[in-house]
Coordinates of C-alpha atoms in Angstrom, one line a residue:
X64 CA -99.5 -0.9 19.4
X65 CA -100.5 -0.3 15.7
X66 CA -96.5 -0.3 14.2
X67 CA -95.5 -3.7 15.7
X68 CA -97.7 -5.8 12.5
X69 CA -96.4 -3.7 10.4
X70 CA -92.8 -4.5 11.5
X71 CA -93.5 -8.4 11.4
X72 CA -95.1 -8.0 8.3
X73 CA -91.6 -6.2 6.9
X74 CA -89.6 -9.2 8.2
X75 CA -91.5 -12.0 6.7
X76 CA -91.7 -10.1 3.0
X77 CA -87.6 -9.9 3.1
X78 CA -87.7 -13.6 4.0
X79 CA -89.7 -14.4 1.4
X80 CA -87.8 -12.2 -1.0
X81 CA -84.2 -13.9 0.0
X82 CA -86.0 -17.5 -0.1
X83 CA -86.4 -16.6 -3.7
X84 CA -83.2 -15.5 -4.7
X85 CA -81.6 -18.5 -3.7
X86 CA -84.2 -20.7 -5.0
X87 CA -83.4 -19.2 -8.8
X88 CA -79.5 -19.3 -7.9
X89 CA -79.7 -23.5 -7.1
X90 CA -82.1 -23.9 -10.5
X91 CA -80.0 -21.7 -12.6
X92 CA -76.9 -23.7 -11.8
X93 CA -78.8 -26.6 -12.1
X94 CA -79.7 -25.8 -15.7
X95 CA -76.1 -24.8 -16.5
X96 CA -74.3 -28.1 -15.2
X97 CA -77.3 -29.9 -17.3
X98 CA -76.2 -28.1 -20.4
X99 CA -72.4 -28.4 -19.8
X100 CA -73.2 -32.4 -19.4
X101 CA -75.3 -32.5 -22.9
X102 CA -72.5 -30.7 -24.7
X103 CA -70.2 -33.0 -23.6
X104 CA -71.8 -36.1 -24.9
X105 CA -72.4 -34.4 -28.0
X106 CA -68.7 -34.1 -28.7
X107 CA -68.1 -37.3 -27.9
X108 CA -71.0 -39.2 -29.8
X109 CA -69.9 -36.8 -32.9
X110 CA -69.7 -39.7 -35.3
X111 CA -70.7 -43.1 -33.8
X112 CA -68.5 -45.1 -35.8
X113 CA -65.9 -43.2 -36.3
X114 CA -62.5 -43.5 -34.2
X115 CA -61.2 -42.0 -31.9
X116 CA -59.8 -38.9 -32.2
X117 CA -55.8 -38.6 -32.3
X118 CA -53.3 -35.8 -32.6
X119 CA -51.6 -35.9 -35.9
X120 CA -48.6 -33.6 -36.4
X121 CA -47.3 -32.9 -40.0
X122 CA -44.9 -35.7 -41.6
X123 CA -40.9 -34.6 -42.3
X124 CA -39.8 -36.0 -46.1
X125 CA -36.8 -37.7 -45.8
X126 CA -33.7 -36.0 -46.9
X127 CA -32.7 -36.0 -50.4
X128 CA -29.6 -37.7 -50.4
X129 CA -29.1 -36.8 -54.0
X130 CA -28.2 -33.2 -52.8
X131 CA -25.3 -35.3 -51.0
X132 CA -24.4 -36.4 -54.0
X133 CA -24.1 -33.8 -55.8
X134 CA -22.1 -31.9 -53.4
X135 CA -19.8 -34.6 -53.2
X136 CA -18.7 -34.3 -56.9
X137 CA -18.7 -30.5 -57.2
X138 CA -15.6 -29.3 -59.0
X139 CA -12.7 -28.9 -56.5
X140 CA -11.9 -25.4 -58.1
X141 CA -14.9 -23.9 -56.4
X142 CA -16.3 -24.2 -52.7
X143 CA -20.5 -24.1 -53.0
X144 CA -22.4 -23.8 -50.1
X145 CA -24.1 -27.1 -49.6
X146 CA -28.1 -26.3 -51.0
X147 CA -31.0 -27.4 -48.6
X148 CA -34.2 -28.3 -50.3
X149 CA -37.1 -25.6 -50.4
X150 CA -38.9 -25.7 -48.1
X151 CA -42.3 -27.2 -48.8
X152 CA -45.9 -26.7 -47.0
X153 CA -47.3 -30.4 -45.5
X154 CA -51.0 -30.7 -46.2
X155 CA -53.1 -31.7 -43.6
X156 CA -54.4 -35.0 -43.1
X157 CA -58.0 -35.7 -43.8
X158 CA -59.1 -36.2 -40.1
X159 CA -57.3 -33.0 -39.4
X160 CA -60.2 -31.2 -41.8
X161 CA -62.8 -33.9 -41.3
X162 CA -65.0 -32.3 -39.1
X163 CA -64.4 -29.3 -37.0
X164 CA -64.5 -30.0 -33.1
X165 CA -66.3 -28.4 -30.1
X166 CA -64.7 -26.6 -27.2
X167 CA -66.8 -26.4 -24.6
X168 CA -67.0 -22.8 -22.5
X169 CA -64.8 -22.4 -19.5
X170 CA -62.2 -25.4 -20.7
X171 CA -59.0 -26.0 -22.7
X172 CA -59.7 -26.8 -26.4
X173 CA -59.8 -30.3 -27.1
X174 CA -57.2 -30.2 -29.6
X175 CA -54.5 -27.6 -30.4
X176 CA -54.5 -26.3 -33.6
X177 CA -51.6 -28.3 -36.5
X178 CA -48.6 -26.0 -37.3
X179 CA -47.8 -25.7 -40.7
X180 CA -44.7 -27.9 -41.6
X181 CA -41.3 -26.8 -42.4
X182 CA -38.6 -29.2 -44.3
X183 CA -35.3 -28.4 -42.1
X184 CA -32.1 -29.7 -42.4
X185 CA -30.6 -30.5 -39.1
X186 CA -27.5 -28.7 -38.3
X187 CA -26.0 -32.2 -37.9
X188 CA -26.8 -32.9 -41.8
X189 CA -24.6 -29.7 -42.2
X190 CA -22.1 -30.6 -40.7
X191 CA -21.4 -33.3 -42.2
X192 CA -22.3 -32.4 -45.5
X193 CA -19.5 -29.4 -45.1
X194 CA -17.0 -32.1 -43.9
X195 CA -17.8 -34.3 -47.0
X196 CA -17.1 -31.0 -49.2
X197 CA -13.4 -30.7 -47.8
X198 CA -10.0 -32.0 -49.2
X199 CA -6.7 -31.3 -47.7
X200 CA -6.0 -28.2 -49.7
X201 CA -9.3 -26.8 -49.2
X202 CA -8.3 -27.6 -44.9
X203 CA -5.2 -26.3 -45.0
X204 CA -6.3 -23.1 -47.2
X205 CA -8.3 -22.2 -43.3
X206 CA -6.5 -19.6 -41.1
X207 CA -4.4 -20.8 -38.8
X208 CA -2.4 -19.8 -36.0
X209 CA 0.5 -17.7 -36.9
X210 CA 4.0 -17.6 -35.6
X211 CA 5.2 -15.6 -33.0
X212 CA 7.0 -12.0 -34.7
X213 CA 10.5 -12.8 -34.2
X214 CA 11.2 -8.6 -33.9
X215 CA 9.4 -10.0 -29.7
X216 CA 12.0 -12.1 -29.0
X217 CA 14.7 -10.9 -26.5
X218 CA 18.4 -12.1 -27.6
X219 CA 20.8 -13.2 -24.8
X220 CA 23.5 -10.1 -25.0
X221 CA 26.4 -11.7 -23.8
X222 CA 28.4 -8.5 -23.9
X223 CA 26.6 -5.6 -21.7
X224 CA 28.7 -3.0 -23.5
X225 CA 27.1 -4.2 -26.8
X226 CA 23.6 -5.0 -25.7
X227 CA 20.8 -3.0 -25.2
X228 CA 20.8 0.0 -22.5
X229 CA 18.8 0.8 -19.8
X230 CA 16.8 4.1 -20.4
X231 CA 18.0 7.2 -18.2
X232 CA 14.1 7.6 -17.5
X233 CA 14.0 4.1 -15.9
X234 CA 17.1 4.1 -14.4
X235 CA 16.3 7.6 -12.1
X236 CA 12.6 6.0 -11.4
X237 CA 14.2 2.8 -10.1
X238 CA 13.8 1.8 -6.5
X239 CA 17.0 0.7 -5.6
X240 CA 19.2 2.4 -3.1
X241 CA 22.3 4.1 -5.2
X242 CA 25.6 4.1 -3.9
X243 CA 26.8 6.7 -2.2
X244 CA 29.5 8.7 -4.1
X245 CA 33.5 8.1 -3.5
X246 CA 34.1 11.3 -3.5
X247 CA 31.9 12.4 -1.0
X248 CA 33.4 11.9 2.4
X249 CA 37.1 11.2 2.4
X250 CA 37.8 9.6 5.8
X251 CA 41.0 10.8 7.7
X252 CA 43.3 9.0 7.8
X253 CA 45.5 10.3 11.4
X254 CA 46.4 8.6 14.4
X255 CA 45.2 9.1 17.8
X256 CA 47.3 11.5 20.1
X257 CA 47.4 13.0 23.3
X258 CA 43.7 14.6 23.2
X259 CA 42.4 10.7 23.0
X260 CA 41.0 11.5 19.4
X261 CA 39.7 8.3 17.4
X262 CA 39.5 8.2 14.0
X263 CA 37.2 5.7 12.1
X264 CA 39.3 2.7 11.2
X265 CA 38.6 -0.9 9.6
X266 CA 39.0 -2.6 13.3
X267 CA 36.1 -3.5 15.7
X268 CA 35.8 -1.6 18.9
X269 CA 35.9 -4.5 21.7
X270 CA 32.0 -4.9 22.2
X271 CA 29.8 -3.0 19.6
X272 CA 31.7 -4.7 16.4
X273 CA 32.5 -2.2 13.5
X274 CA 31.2 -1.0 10.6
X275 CA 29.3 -3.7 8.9
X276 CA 29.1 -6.4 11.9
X277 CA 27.5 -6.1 14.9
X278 CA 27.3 -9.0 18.2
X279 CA 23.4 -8.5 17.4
X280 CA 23.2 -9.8 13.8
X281 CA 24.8 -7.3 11.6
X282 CA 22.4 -4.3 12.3
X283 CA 24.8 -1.8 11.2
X284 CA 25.9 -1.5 7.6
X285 CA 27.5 1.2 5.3
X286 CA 26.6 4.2 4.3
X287 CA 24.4 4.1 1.1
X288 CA 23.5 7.9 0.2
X289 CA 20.2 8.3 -0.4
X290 CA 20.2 11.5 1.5
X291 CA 19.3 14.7 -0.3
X292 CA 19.3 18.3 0.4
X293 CA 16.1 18.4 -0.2
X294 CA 15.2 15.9 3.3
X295 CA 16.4 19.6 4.8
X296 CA 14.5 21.7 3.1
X297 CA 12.4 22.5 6.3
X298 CA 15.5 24.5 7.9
X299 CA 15.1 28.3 7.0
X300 CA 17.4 29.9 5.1
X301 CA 20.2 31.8 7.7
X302 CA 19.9 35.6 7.1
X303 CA 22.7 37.6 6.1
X304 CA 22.0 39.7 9.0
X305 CA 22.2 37.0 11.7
X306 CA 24.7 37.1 14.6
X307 CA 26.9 34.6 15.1
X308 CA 27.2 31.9 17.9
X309 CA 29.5 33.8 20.3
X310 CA 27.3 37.4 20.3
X311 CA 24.1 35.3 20.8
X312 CA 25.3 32.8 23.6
X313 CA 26.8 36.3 25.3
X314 CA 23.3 37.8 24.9
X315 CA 21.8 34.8 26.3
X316 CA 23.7 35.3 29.3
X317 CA 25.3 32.9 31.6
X318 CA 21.9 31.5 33.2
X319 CA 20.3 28.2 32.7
X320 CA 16.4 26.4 31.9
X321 CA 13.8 27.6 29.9
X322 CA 14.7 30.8 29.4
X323 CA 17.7 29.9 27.3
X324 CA 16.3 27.3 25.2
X325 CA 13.1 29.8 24.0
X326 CA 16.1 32.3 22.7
X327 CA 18.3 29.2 21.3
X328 CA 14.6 28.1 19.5
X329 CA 14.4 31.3 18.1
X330 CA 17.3 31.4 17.0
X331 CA 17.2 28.3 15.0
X332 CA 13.9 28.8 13.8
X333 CA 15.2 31.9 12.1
X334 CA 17.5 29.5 10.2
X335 CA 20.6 30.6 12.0
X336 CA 22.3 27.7 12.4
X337 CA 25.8 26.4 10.1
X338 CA 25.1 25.5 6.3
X339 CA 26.6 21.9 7.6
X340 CA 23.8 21.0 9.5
X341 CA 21.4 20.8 6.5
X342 CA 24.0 18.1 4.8
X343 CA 22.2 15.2 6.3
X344 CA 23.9 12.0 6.6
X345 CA 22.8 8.4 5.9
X346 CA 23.4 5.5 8.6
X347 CA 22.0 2.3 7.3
X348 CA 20.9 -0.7 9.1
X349 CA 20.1 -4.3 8.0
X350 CA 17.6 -6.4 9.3
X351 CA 15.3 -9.6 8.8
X352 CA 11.9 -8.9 8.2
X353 CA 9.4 -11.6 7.3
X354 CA 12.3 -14.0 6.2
X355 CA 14.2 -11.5 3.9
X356 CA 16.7 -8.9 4.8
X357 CA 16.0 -5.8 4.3
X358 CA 18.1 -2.2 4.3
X359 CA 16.7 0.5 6.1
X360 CA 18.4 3.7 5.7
X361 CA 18.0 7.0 8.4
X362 CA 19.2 10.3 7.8
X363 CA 20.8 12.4 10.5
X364 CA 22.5 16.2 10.7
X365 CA 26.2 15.5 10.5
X366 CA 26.9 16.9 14.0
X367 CA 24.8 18.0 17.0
X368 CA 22.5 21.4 16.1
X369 CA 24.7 24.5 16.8
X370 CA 23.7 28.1 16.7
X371 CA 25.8 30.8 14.3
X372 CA 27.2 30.8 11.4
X373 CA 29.9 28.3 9.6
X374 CA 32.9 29.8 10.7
X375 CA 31.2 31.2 14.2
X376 CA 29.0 28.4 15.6
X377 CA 28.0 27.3 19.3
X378 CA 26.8 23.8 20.0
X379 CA 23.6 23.8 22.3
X380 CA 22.6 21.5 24.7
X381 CA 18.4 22.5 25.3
X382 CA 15.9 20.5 27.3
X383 CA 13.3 18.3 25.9
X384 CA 10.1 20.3 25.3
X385 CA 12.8 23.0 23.1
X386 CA 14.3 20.1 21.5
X387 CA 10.9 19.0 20.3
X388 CA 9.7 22.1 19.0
X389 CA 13.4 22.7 17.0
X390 CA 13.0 18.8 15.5
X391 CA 9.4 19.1 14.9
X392 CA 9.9 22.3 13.2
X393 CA 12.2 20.9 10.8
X394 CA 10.6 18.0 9.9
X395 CA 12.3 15.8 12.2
X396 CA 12.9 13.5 15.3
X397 CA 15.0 12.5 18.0
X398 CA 17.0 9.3 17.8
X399 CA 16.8 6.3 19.4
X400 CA 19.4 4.4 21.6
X401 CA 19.8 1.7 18.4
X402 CA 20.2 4.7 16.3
X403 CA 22.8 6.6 18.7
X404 CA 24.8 3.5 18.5
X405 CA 25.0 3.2 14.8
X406 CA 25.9 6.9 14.3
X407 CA 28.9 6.2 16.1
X408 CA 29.8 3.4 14.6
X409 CA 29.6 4.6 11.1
X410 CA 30.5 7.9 12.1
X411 CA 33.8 9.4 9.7
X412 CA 35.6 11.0 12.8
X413 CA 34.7 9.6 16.5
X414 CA 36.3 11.7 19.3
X415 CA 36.6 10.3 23.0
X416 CA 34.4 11.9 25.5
X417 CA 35.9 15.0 27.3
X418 CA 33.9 15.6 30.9
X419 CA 34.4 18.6 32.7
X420 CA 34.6 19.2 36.7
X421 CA 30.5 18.0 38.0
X422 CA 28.8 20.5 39.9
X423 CA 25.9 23.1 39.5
X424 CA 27.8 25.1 37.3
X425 CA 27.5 22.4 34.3
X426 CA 24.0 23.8 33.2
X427 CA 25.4 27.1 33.2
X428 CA 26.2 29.1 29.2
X429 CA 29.8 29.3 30.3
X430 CA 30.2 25.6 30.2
X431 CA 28.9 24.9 26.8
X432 CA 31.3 27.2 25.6
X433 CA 34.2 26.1 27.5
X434 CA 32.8 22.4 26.2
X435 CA 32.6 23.4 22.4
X436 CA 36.3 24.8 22.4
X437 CA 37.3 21.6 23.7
X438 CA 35.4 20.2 20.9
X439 CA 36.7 22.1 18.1
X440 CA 39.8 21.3 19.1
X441 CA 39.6 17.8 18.8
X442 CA 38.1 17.6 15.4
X443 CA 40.7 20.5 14.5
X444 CA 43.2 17.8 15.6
X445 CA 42.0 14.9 13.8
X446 CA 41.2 16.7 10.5
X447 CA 37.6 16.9 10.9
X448 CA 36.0 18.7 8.4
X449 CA 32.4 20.5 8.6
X450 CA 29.4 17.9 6.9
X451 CA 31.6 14.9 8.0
X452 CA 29.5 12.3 10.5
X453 CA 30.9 13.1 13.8
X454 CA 30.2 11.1 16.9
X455 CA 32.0 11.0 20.8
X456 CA 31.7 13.8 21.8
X457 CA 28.4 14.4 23.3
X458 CA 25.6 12.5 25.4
X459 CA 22.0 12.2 23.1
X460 CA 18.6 13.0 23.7
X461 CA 16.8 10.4 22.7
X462 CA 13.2 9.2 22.1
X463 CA 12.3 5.7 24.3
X464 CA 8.9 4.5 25.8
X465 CA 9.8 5.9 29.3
X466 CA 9.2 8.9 28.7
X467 CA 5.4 8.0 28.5
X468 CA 5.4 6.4 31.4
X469 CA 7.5 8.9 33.0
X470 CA 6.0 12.0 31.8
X471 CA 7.8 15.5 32.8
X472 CA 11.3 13.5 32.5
X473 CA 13.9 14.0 29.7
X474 CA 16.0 10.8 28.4
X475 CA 19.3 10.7 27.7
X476 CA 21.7 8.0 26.7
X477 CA 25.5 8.2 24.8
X478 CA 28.8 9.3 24.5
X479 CA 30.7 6.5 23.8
X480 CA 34.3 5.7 24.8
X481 CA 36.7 4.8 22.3
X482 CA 35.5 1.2 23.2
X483 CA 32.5 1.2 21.9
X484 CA 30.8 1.6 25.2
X485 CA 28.1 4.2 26.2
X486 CA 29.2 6.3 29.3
X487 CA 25.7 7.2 29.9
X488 CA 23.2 4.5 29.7
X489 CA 19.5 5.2 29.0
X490 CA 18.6 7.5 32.3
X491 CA 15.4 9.5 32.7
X492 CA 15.8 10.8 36.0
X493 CA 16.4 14.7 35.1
X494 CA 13.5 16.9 34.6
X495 CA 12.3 18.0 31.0
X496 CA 14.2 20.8 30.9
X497 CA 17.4 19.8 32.2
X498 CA 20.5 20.4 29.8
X499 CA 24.0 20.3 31.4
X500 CA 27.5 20.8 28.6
X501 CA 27.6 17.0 27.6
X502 CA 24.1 16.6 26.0
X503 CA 23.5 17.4 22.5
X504 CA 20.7 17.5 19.6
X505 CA 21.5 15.2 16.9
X506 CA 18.4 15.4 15.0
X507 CA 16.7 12.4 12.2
X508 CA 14.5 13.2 9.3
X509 CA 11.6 11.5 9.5
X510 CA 11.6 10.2 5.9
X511 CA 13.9 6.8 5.8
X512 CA 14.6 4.5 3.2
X513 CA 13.1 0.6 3.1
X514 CA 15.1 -0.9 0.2
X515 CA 15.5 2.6 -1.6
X516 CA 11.8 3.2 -1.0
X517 CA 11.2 6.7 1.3
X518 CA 9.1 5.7 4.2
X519 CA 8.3 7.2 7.5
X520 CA 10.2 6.6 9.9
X521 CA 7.7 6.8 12.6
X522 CA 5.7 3.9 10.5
X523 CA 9.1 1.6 11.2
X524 CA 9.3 2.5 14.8
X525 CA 5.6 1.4 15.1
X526 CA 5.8 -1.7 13.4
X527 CA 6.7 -4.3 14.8
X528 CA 8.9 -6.1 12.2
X529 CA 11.3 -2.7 12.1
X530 CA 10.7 -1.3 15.1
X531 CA 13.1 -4.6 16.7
X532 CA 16.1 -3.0 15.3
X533 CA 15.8 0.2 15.0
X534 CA 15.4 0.7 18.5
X535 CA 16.8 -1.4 21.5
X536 CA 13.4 -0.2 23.4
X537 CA 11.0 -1.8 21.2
X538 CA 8.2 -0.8 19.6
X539 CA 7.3 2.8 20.1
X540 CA 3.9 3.0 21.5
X541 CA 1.1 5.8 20.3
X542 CA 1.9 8.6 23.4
X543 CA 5.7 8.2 22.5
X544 CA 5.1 8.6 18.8
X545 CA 2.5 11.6 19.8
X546 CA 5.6 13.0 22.3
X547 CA 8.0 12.5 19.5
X548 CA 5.6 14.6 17.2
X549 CA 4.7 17.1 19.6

């Protein structure tokens, strides 16, 4: 009972307390605005009958023209620099000093303060005065552009032998495709005899067209030699210790499949294969792409792959998956049908096809031998040399987009009669390791040649502004090119 006064009593004190607070706030401000209003009549009732006050900046003289003047007849011998006035400090005007004025608390002043004058001449007045100062010698005494060194200039030579020469240094670095040398294949010249031999000769074949024209727009060109050993340089060295073809086909026995084609892959991944398959060969195409023709230029093993040495070699048919792993070691691919057919048409010795009895025994060791004799005796006939581009007388394996949609299949297409036409079209109905006598590896480095410039090849077979004539199938699509790379 006796603590609830003393609770009131707390409550009306801090009233009363707060109450007077803001009563001394409100008067205080009161007093403030009063003195603010007071101060502002006072600067405005300064001098009763005075004027008002203006803002009064310093006055510019006038430019002394007699400086002009003077300028003007300076003696022409010397060039002066035109002299400005000094510069000269402005007093201030009486009502600037008159009586000093009030700026009240809190607000702007009233009146900036006067900056001291400074006589300048405008740039203009230079100018002009400059200008004024020159004569024609005096212009034509300022630099001026000079004539073009006539050491720059490039005379017409008329007379090559006379004018100036290429440097060696440019010449090797140029892009160009070289020619390929005269002397480097000398074709045979024979005629055909009993055997059906063909030798390479200015006339067309009746449907493919001959070297140089083609019924599909001139695909097929001559040979242009950018081909180096060095496009080879992936094939091992043959040991001096390495048996020739005949001993290792009669150790391979006279069986058939996989088990062959792992010894004829070793075998060749030992290098022992003839010194002529490393002499690559070029077989150039032409073609339009984006408006312009272009040459493209492949380089293929003069013959199919053989096994042994150059005087004791076997040619060997394999089945796909060895055939891979032989190309892919050597930094190369199998052809395609477009490629097949230009081989053959710019080949330096064509053969005609020479089939043996059908039957089971055609996978069989003895009939690649039996096959290859036949062979040699052809080219033995016509003249054929070893590293001269032979064509005829085998069926290719060859690299299409049916073998990814056919996987576990093996393609083959070729061996062309002597009129220009494939006996086998493109087939993929035997298994992936099928090889009978009349296949054969002709193998493709997979650097080419686009206008001189060394490309891959599996970028042109991709693309499709090569890809349309460099193979009749079309554009190679990714599990192709992946097959074709292993």
């Amino acid at each position: 009972m006796l603590e609830r006064p003393n609770g009131v009593l707390a409550i009306v004190l801090a009233s009363t307390v707060i109450t007077s607070v803001c009563a001394y706030v409100v008067v205080s401000n009161a007093m403030v605005a009063q003195r603010y209003v007071s101060d502002a009549e006072q600067v405005v009732t300064l001098e009763p009958g005075a004027p008002a006050l203006r803002r009064r900046y310093p006055e510019v003289e006038a430019f002394d023209t007699s400086v002009s003047f003077t300028i003007d007849n300076a003696p022409a011998v010397t060039r002066n620099a035109p002299q400005l006035p000094p510069a000269t400090q402005v007093a201030l005007a009486p009502a600037d000093v008159a009586e000093p004025y009030t700026v009240v608390e809190g607000r702007p002043p009233v009146m900036p303060q006067p900056r001291p004058g400074v006589v300048t001449v405008p740039p203009i007045v230079e100018i002009v005065t400059m200008a004024r100062n020159l004569d024609r010698a005096r212009a034509l005494a300022f630099p001026r552009p000079m004539e073009r060194p006539g050491s720059t200039t490039t005379p017409a030579w008329p007379d090559q032998d006379t004018g100036p020469q290429t440097s060696i240094l440019l010449a090797a670095s140029s892009p160009r495709p070289s020619l390929r040398p005269a002397g480097l294949v000398t074709r045979v010249a024979a005629q055909p005899d009993r055997l059906g031999i063909e030798v390479a000769r200015a006339e067309a074949p009746d449907t493919l067209g001959g070297v140089g024209e083609s019924p599909r727009g001139g695909l097929f060109a001559g040979n242009s030699g950018e081909c180096t050993a060095r496009m080879a340089r992936a094939i091992p060295r043959r040991p001096g210790s390495a048996a020739g073809g005949s001993a290792v086909m009669a150790s391979a026995g006279n069986g058939s499949g996989s088990g062959r084609d792992n010894r004829m892959v070793q075998e060749a991944l030992a290098g022992n294969v003839p010194s002529h398959i490393r002499d690559l060969q070029p077989v150039t195409f032409n073609g339009n792409v984006g408006g312009r023709t272009v040459e493209v230029t492949i380089c293929v093993t003069p013959d199919y792959l053989a096994i042994g040495s150059d005087n004791d070699h076997v040619r060997v048919p394999m089945g796909l998956p060895a055939a891979l792993r032989v190309a892919d070691a050597f930094d190369m691919m199998l052809p395609t049908t477009t490629m097949v057919d230009a081989i053959y048409q710019q080949a330096d010795v064509r053969v005609a096809p020479s089939p043996m009895t059908p039957g089971s025994a055609m996978s069989s060791t003895n009939y690649f031998l039996q096959h290859d004799e036949t062979i040699d005796g052809q080219f033995a006939s016509a003249g054929a040399r070893d590293g001269m581009l032979v064509a005829g007388h085998k069926k290719d394996l060859v690299i299409a987009n049916r073998l990814s949609r056919n996987p576990g299949r093996v393609a083959i297409y070729g061996w062309h009669r002597t009129n220009g036409r494939a006996i086998q079209p493109l087939s993929t109905v035997h298994g992936e390791y099928y090889a009978d006598y009349s296949h054969g590896i002709r193998l493709v480095s997979r650097t080419a040649f686009v206008d001189g410039r060394a490309v891959d090849l599996r970028d042109l077979l991709t693309d499709d502004r090569y890809a349309g004539f460099l193979n009749g199938d079309g554009t190679l699509t990714g599990a192709t090119v992946r097959l074709a790379s292993l």
